[in-house]
Amino acid sequence: MGKNVREAWADQRRVGACHRAWQTTLDLCFPRWCAGCGAYDEDLCEQCRSAFGKRWDRVEEHLPYLQLVSPIDGEIRAPFPVGALGEYSGVRSRAIVRWKNTVDQRLDEAFYDVVLSRSGYDEIALCWPHVIVPMPSSRQRIRADRYVVGVLAAAVSAAMGVPVTPILFSAHTSSWRHRIRGDRRLSRPAQFYDRRVKSKLIKCCAGADLSGCDVLLVDDVVTTGATVLGAWKAVQSCGGRVIGAVALAAAHNPRQLRGRGHM
């Protein structure tokens, strides 16, 4: 018994040594730079990793398409919290764009570790979810092994101990619906977005059933909230309830950009 264990350890050490030698050879032939700052021989350096917040910050108020009129009290607010690890700008935006446009297993592991080490899930979700549902991604991206949302969902699943259920897909079309128009009670920025609301058409896979399930959505970047709104409707059509959403980064608040321009 002891001999078998020693042999297994020896085999594991040999495999580890061969793997390190192979990675060193690849680094010599194909030099690496940090995806965020360009530091040599780094995938995502510690400084760039620290650019992503330690906790999930709530950003649902920055998503105009997710601001709905409550049927209970008539207030305008998001139906569930949305969290992000920072603003989609600077080092964070460069690192995410590089990650989304390359096939890099080490960069996958780097962002996996970033999400896995963050805390604050209890402040984002209304309650503990039953399943993690990643946002839909194109078939070309999945076939090319650039399914970054799947990596993020796996990290959130490992952090929360909740399984991942990828059941959403995009129909590549848009549906428009009217919101309250001419309501003087709405604030001036809200009136701009309440004229006509765009919601991306997202559907659940055939046979998907989320009856009685609390769902946490996962995305790479949130901008206006149109994709999150479409996923919320799709989950509801399957009988599920979205209790929150998390994303690696959130874009600038478009309401502020409308007033002061792109700085």
PDB file of C-alpha atoms in Angstrom, residues 116-226:
ATOM      1  CA  LEU A 116     -13.241  33.155  -6.656  1.00  0.00           C
ATOM      2  CA  SER A 117     -11.424  35.315  -4.095  1.00  0.00           C
ATOM      3  CA  ARG A 118     -14.047  38.096  -4.000  1.00  0.00           C
ATOM      4  CA  SER A 119     -16.727  38.367  -1.315  1.00  0.00           C
ATOM      5  CA  GLY A 120     -20.039  40.130  -0.771  1.00  0.00           C
ATOM      6  CA  TYR A 121     -22.387  37.687  -2.473  1.00  0.00           C
ATOM      7  CA  ASP A 122     -24.830  37.966   0.426  1.00  0.00           C
ATOM      8  CA  GLU A 123     -25.251  41.679  -0.338  1.00  0.00           C
ATOM      9  CA  ILE A 124     -25.950  41.122  -4.038  1.00  0.00           C
ATOM     10  CA  ALA A 125     -28.425  38.237  -4.030  1.00  0.00           C
ATOM     11  CA  LEU A 126     -31.789  38.664  -2.322  1.00  0.00           C
ATOM     12  CA  CYS A 127     -31.309  35.152  -0.947  1.00  0.00           C
ATOM     13  CA  TRP A 128     -29.007  32.204  -1.560  1.00  0.00           C
ATOM     14  CA  PRO A 129     -29.586  30.938  -5.139  1.00  0.00           C
ATOM     15  CA  HIS A 130     -30.363  27.408  -6.247  1.00  0.00           C
ATOM     16  CA  VAL A 131     -28.600  27.667  -9.627  1.00  0.00           C
ATOM     17  CA  ILE A 132     -26.095  29.908 -11.406  1.00  0.00           C
ATOM     18  CA  VAL A 133     -27.132  30.853 -14.958  1.00  0.00           C
ATOM     19  CA  PRO A 134     -24.522  32.432 -17.269  1.00  0.00           C
ATOM     20  CA  MET A 135     -25.547  34.925 -19.918  1.00  0.00           C
ATOM     21  CA  PRO A 136     -25.811  33.552 -23.467  1.00  0.00           C
ATOM     22  CA  SER A 137     -22.776  33.618 -25.712  1.00  0.00           C
ATOM     23  CA  SER A 138     -22.370  33.108 -29.452  1.00  0.00           C
ATOM     24  CA  ARG A 139     -21.730  29.635 -30.808  1.00  0.00           C
ATOM     25  CA  GLN A 140     -18.599  30.891 -32.550  1.00  0.00           C
ATOM     26  CA  ARG A 141     -17.153  32.079 -29.239  1.00  0.00           C
ATOM     27  CA  ILE A 142     -17.938  28.772 -27.536  1.00  0.00           C
ATOM     28  CA  ARG A 143     -16.452  26.726 -30.371  1.00  0.00           C
ATOM     29  CA  ALA A 144     -13.331  28.915 -30.336  1.00  0.00           C
ATOM     30  CA  ASP A 145     -12.883  28.213 -26.600  1.00  0.00           C
ATOM     31  CA  ARG A 146     -13.485  31.876 -25.700  1.00  0.00           C
ATOM     32  CA  TYR A 147     -16.490  31.270 -23.458  1.00  0.00           C
ATOM     33  CA  VAL A 148     -15.434  33.777 -20.803  1.00  0.00           C
ATOM     34  CA  VAL A 149     -18.887  33.931 -19.194  1.00  0.00           C
ATOM     35  CA  GLY A 150     -18.642  30.193 -18.556  1.00  0.00           C
ATOM     36  CA  VAL A 151     -15.345  30.695 -16.718  1.00  0.00           C
ATOM     37  CA  LEU A 152     -16.902  33.428 -14.566  1.00  0.00           C
ATOM     38  CA  ALA A 153     -19.957  31.283 -13.837  1.00  0.00           C
ATOM     39  CA  ALA A 154     -17.727  28.377 -12.793  1.00  0.00           C
ATOM     40  CA  ALA A 155     -15.833  30.662 -10.402  1.00  0.00           C
ATOM     41  CA  VAL A 156     -19.048  31.999  -8.867  1.00  0.00           C
ATOM     42  CA  SER A 157     -20.331  28.430  -8.582  1.00  0.00           C
ATOM     43  CA  ALA A 158     -17.180  27.352  -6.738  1.00  0.00           C
ATOM     44  CA  ALA A 159     -17.388  30.349  -4.397  1.00  0.00           C
ATOM     45  CA  MET A 160     -21.054  29.809  -3.531  1.00  0.00           C
ATOM     46  CA  GLY A 161     -21.275  26.028  -3.824  1.00  0.00           C
ATOM     47  CA  VAL A 162     -24.157  26.270  -6.300  1.00  0.00           C
ATOM     48  CA  PRO A 163     -24.370  24.379  -9.634  1.00  0.00           C
ATOM     49  CA  VAL A 164     -24.208  26.081 -13.033  1.00  0.00           C
ATOM     50  CA  THR A 165     -27.095  25.668 -15.479  1.00  0.00           C
ATOM     51  CA  PRO A 166     -26.376  27.195 -18.929  1.00  0.00           C
ATOM     52  CA  ILE A 167     -29.881  27.278 -20.414  1.00  0.00           C
ATOM     53  CA  LEU A 168     -30.046  30.724 -22.078  1.00  0.00           C
ATOM     54  CA  PHE A 169     -29.424  31.537 -25.714  1.00  0.00           C
ATOM     55  CA  SER A 170     -29.782  34.708 -27.770  1.00  0.00           C
ATOM     56  CA  ALA A 171     -32.270  34.895 -30.642  1.00  0.00           C
ATOM     57  CA  HIS A 172     -30.245  37.720 -32.286  1.00  0.00           C
ATOM     58  CA  THR A 173     -33.277  39.968 -32.523  1.00  0.00           C
ATOM     59  CA  SER A 174     -34.748  42.709 -30.398  1.00  0.00           C
ATOM     60  CA  SER A 175     -38.190  43.345 -29.014  1.00  0.00           C
ATOM     61  CA  TRP A 176     -39.394  46.839 -28.204  1.00  0.00           C
ATOM     62  CA  ARG A 177     -42.067  47.781 -25.764  1.00  0.00           C
ATOM     63  CA  HIS A 178     -43.420  51.072 -24.521  1.00  0.00           C
ATOM     64  CA  ARG A 179     -42.967  52.344 -21.020  1.00  0.00           C
ATOM     65  CA  ILE A 180     -44.930  55.053 -19.233  1.00  0.00           C
ATOM     66  CA  ARG A 181     -44.824  58.162 -21.401  1.00  0.00           C
ATOM     67  CA  GLY A 182     -45.650  61.662 -20.315  1.00  0.00           C
ATOM     68  CA  ASP A 183     -45.558  60.814 -16.612  1.00  0.00           C
ATOM     69  CA  ARG A 184     -44.502  64.018 -14.871  1.00  0.00           C
ATOM     70  CA  ARG A 185     -43.542  62.150 -11.722  1.00  0.00           C
ATOM     71  CA  LEU A 186     -40.499  60.635 -13.430  1.00  0.00           C
ATOM     72  CA  SER A 187     -37.179  62.364 -13.046  1.00  0.00           C
ATOM     73  CA  ARG A 188     -35.737  64.118 -16.076  1.00  0.00           C
ATOM     74  CA  PRO A 189     -32.990  61.507 -16.757  1.00  0.00           C
ATOM     75  CA  ALA A 190     -35.550  58.718 -16.420  1.00  0.00           C
ATOM     76  CA  GLN A 191     -37.880  60.339 -18.976  1.00  0.00           C
ATOM     77  CA  PHE A 192     -35.201  60.019 -21.616  1.00  0.00           C
ATOM     78  CA  TYR A 193     -35.085  56.242 -21.191  1.00  0.00           C
ATOM     79  CA  ASP A 194     -38.788  55.768 -20.553  1.00  0.00           C
ATOM     80  CA  ARG A 195     -39.858  56.697 -24.074  1.00  0.00           C
ATOM     81  CA  ARG A 196     -38.986  53.330 -25.541  1.00  0.00           C
ATOM     82  CA  VAL A 197     -37.197  50.440 -23.887  1.00  0.00           C
ATOM     83  CA  LYS A 198     -35.058  47.896 -25.695  1.00  0.00           C
ATOM     84  CA  SER A 199     -34.844  44.367 -24.360  1.00  0.00           C
ATOM     85  CA  LYS A 200     -32.641  41.766 -26.028  1.00  0.00           C
ATOM     86  CA  LEU A 201     -34.606  38.690 -27.008  1.00  0.00           C
ATOM     87  CA  ILE A 202     -33.166  35.865 -24.929  1.00  0.00           C
ATOM     88  CA  LYS A 203     -34.829  32.480 -24.599  1.00  0.00           C
ATOM     89  CA  CYS A 204     -34.427  29.340 -22.540  1.00  0.00           C
ATOM     90  CA  CYS A 205     -33.503  26.024 -24.102  1.00  0.00           C
ATOM     91  CA  ALA A 206     -36.357  23.699 -24.990  1.00  0.00           C
ATOM     92  CA  GLY A 207     -37.471  21.663 -22.012  1.00  0.00           C
ATOM     93  CA  ALA A 208     -35.800  23.921 -19.451  1.00  0.00           C
ATOM     94  CA  ASP A 209     -37.708  24.079 -16.183  1.00  0.00           C
ATOM     95  CA  LEU A 210     -36.712  26.427 -13.360  1.00  0.00           C
ATOM     96  CA  SER A 211     -39.923  26.162 -11.381  1.00  0.00           C
ATOM     97  CA  GLY A 212     -39.299  27.179  -7.780  1.00  0.00           C
ATOM     98  CA  CYS A 213     -35.616  27.969  -8.430  1.00  0.00           C
ATOM     99  CA  ASP A 214     -33.870  31.150  -7.338  1.00  0.00           C
ATOM    100  CA  VAL A 215     -31.396  32.154 -10.052  1.00  0.00           C
ATOM    101  CA  LEU A 216     -28.224  34.239  -9.980  1.00  0.00           C
ATOM    102  CA  LEU A 217     -27.198  35.608 -13.396  1.00  0.00           C
ATOM    103  CA  VAL A 218     -23.535  35.970 -14.391  1.00  0.00           C
ATOM    104  CA  ASP A 219     -22.140  38.223 -17.145  1.00  0.00           C
ATOM    105  CA  ASP A 220     -18.749  39.622 -18.101  1.00  0.00           C
ATOM    106  CA  VAL A 221     -19.730  43.300 -18.565  1.00  0.00           C
ATOM    107  CA  VAL A 222     -23.014  45.149 -17.993  1.00  0.00           C
ATOM    108  CA  THR A 223     -23.693  48.349 -19.932  1.00  0.00           C
ATOM    109  CA  THR A 224     -27.312  49.511 -20.097  1.00  0.00           C
ATOM    110  CA  GLY A 225     -29.006  46.449 -18.604  1.00  0.00           C
ATOM    111  CA  ALA A 226     -30.780  45.342 -21.812  1.00  0.00           C
TER     112      ALA A 226
END
